[in-house]
Amino acid sequence: MNSAITLAVTALCYLIAAVLLGANLTLRKNGWLWAGRGVAALGATAHMVAIGLRCAELRQAPFTTPAESLSLLAWIVALAYLGVEICWRLSATGTFALGAAFLLITLGGLLPAQGRVSDPALLGENAVSLHILATVGAIAAFVLAFACAALYLAAHRILKSKHGLTWIKRLPPLATVEQASFALVAVGFPLLTLGIASGWLRAMAGNGLPDGWQWDSKTLLSYGVWLVYAVYLWARLRAGWTPARTAYILLFGLAVCLLTLLVPSAAHRFS
Amino acid sequence: MSYPVTTAPNVSVQMVGLSHNTSAPVAVRERIAFTAPGAMEAAARFLAGRRAETGAEFVLLSTCNRTELYLSDAGGEWDTEAVTSLLFALHEVATDAPAHETARLAGAYLQERRGHRAVEQLFRIAAGLDSMILGETDITRQIKDAYALAVDAGTTGAVLNTVFHESLRVGKRARTETDLGRGAFSVGHAAADLAQSIHGSLKNKTVLVLGAGAMSETTARHLSAAGASTILVANRTYDKAVLLAESLNGRAINYEHFPAQLALADVVVASTASPIPVVTRAMVASVVKERGNRPLYLIDIALPRDIETGVGDLDGVYLFDLDHLQQMVESEAAERRQKAAHAETIVREEAISCAMRLRTMQVAAPLVTRVRARQTAIVQQELSALRKRGDFSPEQWQLIERFATAVENKLAHAPTERIKEYATFADEDLTRRKLRTVRELFDLEDAEETVAAEAKP
């Protein structure tokens, strides 16, 4: 079995789990919930094997192309969902998180397999690995925080408007999703800070980066992402904003994150 | 050759009684209910005596909405008058109300069910399909209690044991497969459900109850049952607050101090008799910032309302009044009504299946036993003759015996299956004719018990 086949199986598992968890959200069938959780865990395990096989095939860290980086991000998102499921039983977030994981893998498959970084010395640098892993971990946490914020706003609207009250029982408790979104940002923000700092230090050391990396679009946007989540933490912890208002920051934050991820960059050759 | 479809075989189970579904008004239901202390026990003792006399099995089910007597008699069906007379006599023994008076009062509302219809009636009750509030779960406990009392008094036998055990299983199945038992059944229940939708677990959550009336108490009890750990009660009459707080394992607070508690409370239940709102927008607005990210859930179940409507517009505050909660109860009731059709199908199929098993147990089993006994006797006779004629080693004899048993079992299989099939025919006459043919084929004498079992519907 090679990594491509295993990755295809993984993507299928994520898609099935997302559908099952979505069906449970609307129809409230315990069997589908447990099946969704099981298939998600199976997908994450298969993904770990796929990434391991890819490492073995390349004899390098598994982020030599944008597709590999997206696959790594999808895996961390799936793991983050499983963590959220274990800590708060927020199965509803799985629909979004695993759907996103499926799309990331699919997107990676559609991208042209070019721009491979084949410099083992570069990928072997601790600063680069730390930069990539911390940033990917932060984005995964923000994806889940986005799902929690969306669920919060859906429940908040129903409770305020009193329309569709029978739907409220299908959604996770308001206070729980709010706590979960804060906890995820509390984990993701330091990781993002670490990712930016390690990338910055590595860039300061030179070694092959183009001139003007300070003004690279991805670099600049990553500061924007950092600022958005810093504002969220400030608003929630210090300014006394209500959870409904801070939830909108999390929705905006992921949009900026995705823009950062997808924007072309000369200084970032891994994704 | 094809035989009639075995949809609803007759079984010797009967039910007589009344309920809200037989249009019996509450005045009649409360008169015939066995709710007085010791009434059910007295009835069980009386039924134990009747069981000793007649050999019939009895279970009395009496709740606030129904009184039903289930019986099964292997000796044959009881006619309507006999069953209703027993119910009235039972009521007289248990409550001292004259039987003729009970008959006059309740006679017009009685319903009778026989065979698989009686089984289906019990299954419907167990699934909550016969309840005033569709799908309610309290009936399961009531059936268990009634059955346990009957078992203790020794008034049950193989048939009603099977039917009551099955009813609990079928009730659970119908609820699980259709989610019939889900949702809010009352305003208090809906209020507690919403509290969990907002706060999640109510453990370590504080409920502030304003007013010590019946509505406050019911809602607070639902919240307490949902896990609320701290309950504070404020009432203008402090003594009433103390009484309610004690019954809820909570704490009474001075009514004048309740605004200060709004900053600490997670759920507020307001049901005072005040003609003007007691919780104002300014009062809640002043604590919103102090509360930080903790949502505040306010339940206003007073008429006129106790909480200013503008309170619901504040950030982090969720206000629900009686109309909102009632709307929620009605929407969920409508959902349950949709699910009830599926539950009815499950119950109907299970009742027929149970009736078939009972019919097999009552009719087929005795005849199968006789057929097998006849075959075993022939085999043993032939083995005995063979042993006398030949000199076999122990190993050879063991082999012969094993061979004989195998042939006996194989030969018995088809007749056994056919007898079971014949027993479950809806057409009684056909069942009787087929089983007579079986007896003739196997040269069985018409033993009394077999004939009696087959003759009885």
XYZ file of C-alpha atoms in Angstrom:
728
model
C 0.000 0.000 0.000
C 1.382 3.422 -0.853
C 0.729 6.782 0.760
C -1.574 8.014 -2.047
C -4.037 5.124 -1.636
C -3.992 5.441 2.142
C -4.599 9.172 1.813
C -7.584 8.530 -0.489
C -9.033 6.115 2.093
C -8.437 8.752 4.760
C -10.300 11.404 2.766
C -13.210 9.034 2.278
C -13.314 8.309 6.023
C -13.393 12.042 6.817
C -16.210 12.586 4.328
C -18.288 9.690 5.697
C -17.681 10.806 9.300
C -18.683 14.391 8.431
C -21.908 13.153 6.806
C -22.726 10.832 9.727
C -22.124 13.561 12.306
C -24.163 16.010 10.230
C -27.010 13.500 10.003
C -26.848 12.999 13.776
C -27.046 16.762 14.250
C -30.316 16.925 12.342
C -31.885 13.557 13.157
C -30.352 12.850 16.588
C -29.579 9.170 16.069
C -27.124 7.779 18.586
C -26.033 5.030 16.204
C -24.940 7.575 13.625
C -23.130 9.604 16.257
C -21.041 6.661 17.393
C -20.453 5.535 13.814
C -19.306 9.073 12.941
C -16.917 9.184 15.871
C -15.554 5.746 15.004
C -15.018 6.533 11.333
C -13.345 9.842 12.280
C -10.919 8.007 14.581
C -10.297 5.435 11.850
C -9.640 8.240 9.354
C -7.163 9.964 11.691
C -5.338 6.656 12.200
C -5.234 5.962 8.460
C -3.982 9.507 7.940
C -1.139 8.950 10.400
C -0.170 5.840 8.412
C -0.385 7.806 5.132
C 1.892 10.535 6.474
C 4.292 7.906 7.858
C 4.423 6.153 4.481
C 5.025 9.477 2.764
C 7.943 10.195 5.122
C 9.352 6.768 4.321
C 8.957 7.325 0.579
C 10.592 10.772 0.667
C 13.029 10.176 3.520
C 12.153 13.751 4.475
C 9.672 15.612 6.616
C 6.187 15.398 4.985
C 5.832 19.002 3.857
C 7.836 19.225 0.662
C 4.840 20.310 -1.455
C 1.679 22.356 -0.816
C -0.343 19.105 -1.070
C 1.701 17.521 1.721
C 1.365 20.600 3.890
C -2.417 20.618 3.357
C -2.542 16.915 4.207
C -0.617 17.593 7.421
C -3.031 20.419 8.260
C -6.023 18.128 7.592
C -4.600 15.525 9.963
C -4.030 18.061 12.738
C -7.588 19.392 12.204
C -8.962 15.842 12.553
C -6.895 15.307 15.714
C -8.083 18.643 17.080
C -11.687 17.561 16.454
C -11.077 14.295 18.317
C -9.596 16.313 21.192
C -12.642 18.593 21.265
C -14.901 15.517 21.182
C -13.091 13.962 24.124
C -12.975 17.174 26.202
C -16.430 18.637 25.518
C -18.408 16.035 23.532
C -18.916 18.598 20.789
C -19.738 16.178 17.987
C -21.434 18.953 16.035
C -18.019 20.522 15.326
C -17.006 17.309 13.560
C -19.250 18.030 10.595
C -17.319 21.183 9.841
C -13.846 20.058 10.949
C -13.893 16.711 9.138
C -15.549 18.287 6.102
C -12.698 20.802 6.088
C -10.142 17.994 6.456
C -11.679 16.227 3.442
C -11.566 19.438 1.379
C -7.948 20.130 2.351
C -6.863 16.677 1.180
C -8.928 17.017 -2.011
C -7.511 20.471 -2.676
C -4.021 19.090 -2.177
C -4.780 16.356 -4.706
C -5.900 18.920 -7.271
C -2.838 21.116 -6.922
C -0.038 20.548 -9.465
C 2.775 18.503 -7.966
C 5.433 21.108 -8.523
C 7.627 23.282 -6.415
C 8.890 20.361 -4.388
C 11.490 21.387 -1.858
C 14.139 18.770 -2.094
C 16.713 20.251 0.186
C 16.981 17.848 3.096
C 19.239 20.260 4.914
C 16.596 22.983 4.820
C 13.758 20.713 5.927
C 15.967 19.198 8.552
C 16.357 22.546 10.283
C 14.605 22.601 13.643
C 13.457 26.184 13.180
C 11.689 25.362 9.901
C 10.006 22.265 11.327
C 8.942 24.186 14.412
C 7.679 27.053 12.241
C 5.531 24.721 10.102
C 4.217 22.477 12.890
C 3.337 25.356 15.232
C 1.583 27.277 12.466
C -0.369 24.220 11.288
C -1.364 23.437 14.897
C -2.577 27.005 15.367
C -4.648 26.945 12.164
C -6.229 23.608 13.201
C -7.223 25.125 16.562
C -8.694 28.157 14.777
C -10.704 25.906 12.426
C -12.329 24.235 15.452
C -12.788 27.601 17.182
C -14.587 28.785 14.045
C -16.937 25.770 14.186
C -17.645 26.475 17.870
C -18.297 30.156 17.161
C -20.698 29.285 14.323
C -22.575 26.875 16.601
C -22.659 29.511 19.333
C -24.166 32.094 17.011
C -26.749 29.621 15.678
C -27.901 28.738 19.212
C -27.747 32.378 20.325
C -29.990 33.466 17.445
C -32.556 30.753 18.116
C -32.648 31.589 21.820
C -33.006 35.312 21.176
C -35.536 35.098 18.336
C -37.482 32.094 19.752
C -37.841 30.776 16.207
C -37.034 27.116 15.582
C -36.797 26.307 19.281
C -37.018 22.565 18.627
C -33.616 22.903 16.908
C -31.959 24.148 20.071
C -31.716 20.633 21.488
C -29.802 19.501 18.432
C -27.118 22.093 19.072
C -24.510 21.809 21.807
C -24.988 23.936 24.944
C -24.253 27.599 24.449
C -21.857 27.930 27.399
C -19.939 24.813 26.394
C -19.205 25.957 22.824
C -18.175 29.350 24.137
C -15.733 27.807 26.611
C -14.409 25.437 23.955
C -13.809 28.249 21.442
C -11.911 30.242 24.047
C -9.823 27.216 25.055
C -8.978 26.519 21.400
C -7.819 30.086 20.825
C -5.920 29.945 24.119
C -3.998 26.989 22.647
C -3.837 28.246 19.056
C -2.644 31.776 19.785
C 0.631 30.813 21.538
C 1.257 28.254 18.766
C 0.757 30.954 16.144
C 3.081 33.261 18.064
C 5.670 30.487 18.200
C 5.220 29.784 14.475
C 5.669 33.426 13.513
C 8.608 33.900 15.879
C 10.444 30.779 14.690
C 9.832 31.741 11.052
C 11.067 35.224 11.686
C 14.227 34.027 13.435
C 14.914 31.549 10.631
C 14.450 34.308 8.032
C 16.789 36.608 9.934
C 19.447 33.920 9.613
C 19.205 34.177 5.830
C 20.184 30.993 3.955
C 18.339 31.073 0.689
C 15.406 33.374 1.428
C 14.694 36.045 -1.211
C 15.310 39.720 -0.449
C 12.357 41.587 0.956
C 10.904 38.527 2.769
C 9.716 41.006 5.408
C 7.184 42.310 2.864
C 6.098 38.883 1.668
C 2.303 38.686 1.439
C 2.045 35.555 3.601
C 4.321 37.057 6.221
C 2.304 40.248 6.407
C -1.029 38.441 6.499
C 0.189 36.174 9.291
C 0.699 39.311 11.414
C -2.896 40.175 10.575
C -4.070 36.756 11.793
C -2.083 37.182 14.990
C -3.658 40.605 15.507
C -7.220 39.307 14.994
C -6.834 36.582 17.631
C -5.031 38.991 19.952
C -8.068 41.261 19.679
C -10.329 38.288 20.449
C -8.405 37.465 23.619
C -8.344 41.090 24.683
C -12.091 41.475 23.994
C -12.994 38.370 25.916
C -10.608 38.668 28.838
C -10.230 42.398 29.333
C -12.817 44.433 27.455
C -15.862 42.479 28.602
C -17.311 41.947 25.141
C -20.239 39.550 25.075
C -19.661 36.050 23.653
C -21.895 36.806 20.665
C -19.627 39.692 19.612
C -16.392 37.783 20.176
C -17.804 34.864 18.153
C -17.857 37.112 15.081
C -14.133 37.792 15.570
C -13.507 34.038 15.353
C -15.466 33.801 12.094
C -13.434 36.686 10.665
C -10.214 35.211 12.039
C -10.527 31.977 10.082
C -11.280 33.887 6.896
C -7.996 35.808 7.307
C -6.267 32.509 8.143
C -7.468 30.892 4.902
C -6.413 33.930 2.911
C -2.967 33.697 4.485
C -2.759 30.012 3.700
C -3.754 30.357 0.058
C -2.019 33.581 -0.918
C 1.016 33.034 -3.233
C 4.337 33.598 -1.541
C 7.933 33.757 -2.670
C 9.371 33.324 0.797
C 7.280 30.261 1.750
C 8.200 27.310 -0.427
C 6.537 24.587 1.593
C 2.907 25.541 1.156
C -51.089 -26.057 -0.377
C -51.312 -22.571 1.107
C -52.795 -21.879 4.500
C -54.453 -18.756 5.920
C -52.046 -15.986 6.827
C -51.175 -16.239 10.496
C -51.730 -12.578 11.334
C -53.556 -12.635 14.635
C -53.921 -15.942 16.410
C -56.242 -16.030 19.370
C -54.720 -16.205 22.796
C -56.368 -16.472 26.148
C -55.652 -12.939 27.347
C -58.436 -10.542 28.287
C -58.548 -6.971 29.529
C -61.369 -4.945 30.958
C -61.157 -1.414 32.268
C -61.495 2.253 31.589
C -59.170 5.155 30.908
C -59.156 8.705 29.650
C -59.221 7.186 26.162
C -62.578 5.523 26.810
C -64.012 8.998 27.486
C -64.244 8.257 31.215
C -64.320 11.682 32.881
C -61.875 12.404 35.646
C -64.682 12.164 38.225
C -65.213 8.527 37.190
C -61.508 7.719 36.852
C -60.718 8.965 40.336
C -63.633 6.975 41.818
C -62.599 3.679 40.288
C -58.836 4.118 40.742
C -57.161 1.930 43.361
C -55.176 4.848 44.715
C -56.205 4.687 48.390
C -53.449 3.424 50.675
C -53.485 -0.358 50.751
C -56.123 -0.655 47.988
C -53.792 -2.329 45.487
C -52.540 -4.766 48.126
C -56.118 -5.668 49.139
C -57.016 -6.188 45.482
C -53.955 -8.406 44.987
C -54.963 -10.571 47.964
C -58.482 -10.912 46.576
C -57.134 -11.880 43.146
C -54.825 -14.444 44.751
C -57.954 -16.084 46.172
C -59.632 -16.102 42.763
C -56.518 -17.597 41.215
C -56.597 -20.409 43.754
C -60.281 -21.058 42.894
C -60.160 -20.772 39.106
C -56.521 -21.212 38.116
C -56.750 -17.988 36.089
C -53.974 -15.377 36.084
C -54.600 -11.720 37.004
C -52.764 -8.377 36.970
C -54.447 -5.133 38.005
C -53.033 -1.916 36.524
C -54.334 1.244 38.141
C -52.911 4.720 37.517
C -54.397 8.198 37.687
C -55.679 7.848 34.110
C -56.631 4.189 33.874
C -57.810 1.141 35.753
C -57.457 -2.093 33.834
C -57.653 -5.734 34.830
C -55.726 -8.266 32.738
C -56.579 -11.936 33.009
C -55.737 -15.209 31.340
C -57.512 -18.494 31.965
C -56.295 -21.715 30.389
C -59.735 -23.154 31.052
C -61.408 -20.834 28.562
C -62.424 -17.240 28.051
C -64.548 -15.455 30.617
C -67.660 -13.750 29.346
C -67.959 -9.978 29.604
C -70.241 -10.055 32.613
C -67.916 -12.324 34.555
C -64.917 -10.086 33.907
C -66.658 -6.818 34.705
C -68.261 -8.320 37.842
C -64.818 -9.346 39.000
C -63.497 -5.822 38.465
C -66.357 -4.277 40.453
C -66.078 -6.881 43.212
C -62.363 -6.201 43.349
C -63.052 -2.496 43.710
C -65.521 -3.139 46.511
C -63.014 -5.253 48.414
C -60.248 -2.697 47.979
C -62.184 0.513 48.569
C -65.441 -0.450 50.314
C -67.418 1.208 47.502
C -70.487 -0.970 46.718
C -69.995 -2.942 43.502
C -73.421 -1.987 42.119
C -72.586 1.700 42.690
C -69.281 1.329 40.816
C -71.075 -0.531 38.022
C -73.622 2.282 37.710
C -70.911 4.917 37.655
C -68.328 3.258 35.418
C -70.290 0.720 33.369
C -70.756 2.990 30.380
C -67.036 3.725 30.069
C -65.701 0.201 30.271
C -63.847 -1.308 27.347
C -62.963 -4.917 26.831
C -60.158 -6.372 24.755
C -59.523 -10.018 24.008
C -56.700 -12.042 22.540
C -53.944 -10.170 20.761
C -55.961 -6.929 21.089
C -55.567 -7.159 24.862
C -51.844 -7.763 24.436
C -51.634 -4.803 22.052
C -53.458 -2.578 24.554
C -50.838 -3.308 27.231
C -47.999 -2.776 24.745
C -49.502 0.584 23.717
C -49.672 1.631 27.356
C -46.071 0.562 27.963
C -44.893 2.581 24.944
C -46.709 5.669 26.227
C -49.053 5.632 23.215
C -52.138 5.434 25.398
C -50.983 8.191 27.748
C -52.561 11.605 28.001
C -49.104 13.061 27.307
C -47.912 11.006 24.373
C -44.703 9.121 25.048
C -44.440 9.914 28.777
C -42.170 7.508 30.599
C -43.678 7.336 34.080
C -46.061 4.617 32.917
C -43.150 2.147 32.686
C -42.627 2.382 36.443
C -46.360 2.019 37.048
C -46.522 -1.169 34.960
C -43.475 -2.562 36.761
C -45.051 -1.815 40.150
C -48.402 -3.378 39.203
C -46.696 -6.475 37.835
C -44.362 -6.821 40.830
C -47.367 -6.665 43.169
C -49.134 -9.362 41.159
C -46.050 -11.579 41.171
C -45.674 -11.137 44.942
C -49.324 -12.072 45.436
C -48.891 -15.079 43.162
C -51.635 -14.045 40.738
C -49.548 -14.420 37.570
C -48.634 -17.485 35.535
C -46.790 -18.315 32.348
C -49.071 -16.271 30.069
C -49.253 -12.961 31.916
C -45.597 -13.240 32.931
C -44.749 -13.419 29.237
C -47.124 -10.609 28.288
C -45.915 -8.192 30.994
C -42.225 -8.904 30.440
C -42.772 -8.382 26.732
C -44.681 -5.137 27.321
C -41.682 -3.592 29.067
C -39.355 -4.699 26.285
C -41.699 -3.485 23.547
C -42.255 -0.154 25.334
C -38.509 0.369 25.486
C -38.056 -0.668 21.858
C -40.781 1.671 20.596
C -39.322 4.585 22.549
C -35.747 3.885 21.468
C -36.487 3.368 17.800
C -38.824 6.321 17.417
C -37.484 8.756 20.050
C -41.046 8.943 21.332
C -39.843 9.529 24.881
C -37.746 12.534 23.925
C -38.720 16.154 24.341
C -40.484 18.319 26.863
C -43.765 17.052 28.269
C -44.618 20.138 30.308
C -43.705 23.798 30.745
C -41.438 22.900 33.674
C -39.753 20.197 31.634
C -39.252 22.603 28.685
C -37.764 25.198 31.052
C -35.265 22.662 32.405
C -34.386 21.474 28.874
C -33.650 25.046 27.827
C -31.473 25.543 30.908
C -29.341 22.630 29.716
C -29.252 23.989 26.166
C -27.818 27.214 27.541
C -25.602 26.061 30.405
C -24.940 22.410 29.560
C -24.634 20.553 32.826
C -26.460 22.311 35.670
C -23.947 20.974 38.179
C -22.441 23.900 40.079
C -25.143 26.178 38.695
C -27.322 28.417 40.862
C -31.077 28.688 40.399
C -32.884 31.679 41.899
C -36.616 31.081 42.414
C -38.839 34.133 42.874
C -42.203 33.192 44.371
C -43.157 30.046 46.247
C -46.263 28.975 44.325
C -47.004 25.686 42.589
C -45.534 26.779 39.225
C -42.271 27.896 40.835
C -42.060 24.641 42.711
C -42.715 22.442 39.645
C -40.158 24.269 37.516
C -37.589 24.300 40.308
C -38.091 20.561 40.783
C -37.390 19.938 37.094
C -34.230 22.064 37.338
C -33.187 20.244 40.485
C -33.786 16.885 38.777
C -31.656 18.127 35.863
C -28.758 18.571 38.310
C -28.938 22.178 39.567
C -26.831 22.153 42.708
C -27.817 25.406 44.435
C -31.396 26.610 44.697
C -32.221 29.936 46.305
C -35.858 30.805 47.048
C -37.112 34.350 47.589
C -40.714 35.091 48.457
C -42.501 38.060 50.014
C -43.661 35.749 52.803
C -40.380 34.457 54.108
C -41.895 31.394 55.804
C -43.245 30.089 52.494
C -39.808 30.556 50.946
C -38.310 28.504 53.779
C -40.855 25.696 53.257
C -40.218 25.498 49.513
C -36.444 25.778 49.959
C -36.485 22.909 52.444
C -38.468 20.696 50.085
C -35.957 21.441 47.297
C -32.841 21.107 49.481
C -32.241 24.773 48.791
C -31.877 27.950 50.812
C -34.378 30.730 51.474
C -33.221 34.308 51.059
C -34.799 37.583 52.024
C -36.995 38.843 49.186
C -35.437 42.324 49.323
C -32.014 40.788 48.675
C -32.852 38.967 45.451
C -31.525 41.729 43.059
C -28.037 41.194 44.478
C -28.295 37.477 43.662
C -28.888 38.183 39.960
C -25.146 38.580 39.509
C -24.546 35.085 40.924
C -27.531 33.150 39.572
C -27.380 31.191 36.327
C -31.112 30.531 36.062
C -33.921 32.693 37.423
C -37.468 31.324 37.742
C -40.006 34.096 38.314
C -43.560 33.259 39.335
C -44.772 35.738 41.901
C -48.282 37.141 42.303
C -47.036 40.681 41.755
C -49.231 42.826 39.446
C -46.139 44.645 38.116
C -42.757 43.279 36.943
C -40.420 42.520 39.829
C -37.314 42.082 37.661
C -36.583 45.255 35.709
C -34.289 45.882 32.776
C -32.195 48.286 34.849
C -31.799 45.649 37.553
C -30.428 43.050 35.114
C -28.418 45.544 33.049
C -26.535 46.525 36.192
C -25.212 42.960 36.627
C -24.512 42.003 32.995
C -20.940 43.308 33.024
C -20.230 41.724 36.399
C -21.378 38.363 35.053
C -18.743 38.398 32.283
C -19.239 35.526 29.853
C -21.768 33.607 31.959
C -25.165 33.590 30.240
C -28.228 34.408 32.353
C -31.375 32.413 31.654
C -34.617 33.940 32.909
C -37.886 31.979 33.026
C -40.980 34.108 33.518
C -43.944 31.839 34.214
C -46.052 34.416 36.030
C -49.276 35.983 34.809
C -49.100 38.952 34.714
C -45.433 38.698 33.835
C -42.754 39.275 36.451
C -39.885 40.289 34.170
C -39.810 43.339 31.933
C -39.739 42.267 28.291
C -36.797 44.592 27.550
C -34.601 42.357 29.728
C -34.482 39.829 26.887
C -32.719 42.354 24.635
C -29.680 42.556 26.920
C -26.509 40.820 25.776
C -25.945 37.401 27.308
C -29.473 37.318 28.730
C -32.099 34.840 27.491
C -35.674 35.493 28.582
C -38.492 32.995 28.103
C -42.093 33.497 29.138
C -45.018 31.113 29.430
C -45.959 31.458 25.743
C -42.461 30.588 24.557
C -42.311 27.513 26.755
C -45.820 26.434 25.792
C -44.880 26.855 22.126
C -41.902 24.588 22.703
C -44.024 21.947 24.435
C -46.544 22.016 21.576
C -43.884 21.762 18.848
C -42.370 18.769 20.572
C -45.793 17.203 21.072
C -46.377 17.598 17.323
C -43.029 15.884 16.654
C -44.034 13.059 18.980
C -47.374 12.649 17.217
C -45.455 12.093 13.969
C -43.268 9.504 15.655
C -46.304 7.806 17.220
C -47.404 6.329 13.883
C -44.130 4.400 13.659
C -44.412 3.348 17.301
C -47.973 2.084 16.674
C -46.660 -0.137 13.867
C -43.967 -1.563 16.134
C -46.498 -2.234 18.884
C -48.961 -3.906 16.483
C -46.296 -6.205 15.027
C -44.972 -7.084 18.472
C -48.476 -7.840 19.759
C -49.077 -10.289 16.907
C -45.667 -11.843 17.395
C -46.290 -12.200 21.147
C -49.735 -13.696 20.481
C -48.121 -16.267 18.177
C -45.592 -17.213 20.849
C -48.332 -17.517 23.439
C -50.445 -19.613 21.091
C -47.473 -21.870 20.449
C -46.889 -22.090 24.183
C -50.536 -22.832 24.980
C -51.554 -25.065 22.066
C -48.541 -26.427 20.247
C -46.268 -27.252 23.181
C -48.501 -29.941 24.768
C -49.043 -31.701 21.433
C -45.374 -31.498 20.462
C -44.489 -33.029 23.821
C -46.892 -35.919 23.177
C -45.641 -36.488 19.636
C -42.045 -36.554 20.870
C -42.958 -38.847 23.760
C -44.669 -41.215 21.350
C -41.656 -41.308 19.043
C -39.238 -41.728 21.942
C -41.298 -44.613 23.286
C -41.206 -46.385 19.888
C -37.455 -45.859 19.543
C -36.787 -47.114 23.053
C -38.987 -50.131 22.442
C -37.082 -51.034 19.266
C -33.723 -50.479 20.953
C -34.736 -52.748 23.764
C -35.773 -55.474 21.311
C -32.512 -55.118 19.398
C -30.443 -55.379 22.556
C -32.123 -58.659 23.404
C -31.368 -60.105 19.944
C -27.710 -59.193 19.541
C -24.492 -59.133 21.458
C -23.055 -55.629 21.049
C -19.903 -54.160 22.478
C -20.358 -50.934 24.536
C -18.880 -48.894 21.645
C -21.240 -50.496 19.121
C -24.220 -49.924 21.403
C -23.277 -46.288 21.942
C -23.139 -45.851 18.162
C -26.566 -47.487 17.703
C -28.097 -45.271 20.390
C -26.615 -42.151 18.854
C -27.904 -43.179 15.437
C -31.391 -43.856 16.823
C -31.549 -40.477 18.584
C -30.416 -38.677 15.433
C -33.100 -40.393 13.343
C -35.720 -39.627 16.000
C -34.799 -35.929 16.077
C -34.775 -35.647 12.301
C -38.154 -37.327 11.993
C -39.631 -35.121 14.727
C -38.408 -31.837 13.261
C -40.945 -31.416 10.443
C -44.023 -32.407 12.507
C -42.911 -30.055 15.307
C -42.637 -27.124 12.929
C -45.989 -27.927 11.315
C -47.731 -28.153 14.710
C -46.341 -24.757 15.688
C -47.552 -23.332 12.389
C -51.032 -24.843 12.745
C -51.315 -23.458 16.274
C -50.927 -19.891 15.038
C -53.665 -19.960 12.390
C -56.174 -17.171 12.787
C -58.909 -19.645 11.804
C -59.662 -21.626 14.970
C -61.550 -24.387 13.140
C -58.709 -24.963 10.751
C -56.265 -25.178 13.671
C -58.499 -27.735 15.354
C -58.835 -29.858 12.187
C -55.124 -29.796 11.467
C -54.158 -30.764 14.997
C -56.711 -33.581 14.982
C -55.061 -34.899 11.804
C -51.689 -34.765 13.542
C -53.058 -36.786 16.456
C -54.506 -39.337 14.057
C -51.253 -39.600 12.109
C -49.259 -40.213 15.250
C -51.942 -42.407 16.775
C -52.300 -40.229 19.872
C -55.186 -40.623 22.206
C -57.113 -37.391 22.764
C -55.728 -36.579 26.125
C -57.944 -34.122 27.954
C -55.405 -31.366 28.343
C -54.514 -31.278 24.668
C -58.104 -31.191 23.562
C -58.938 -28.488 26.089
C -56.040 -26.359 24.954
C -56.966 -26.699 21.314
C -60.649 -26.076 21.920
C -59.988 -22.810 23.731
C -59.426 -19.713 21.581
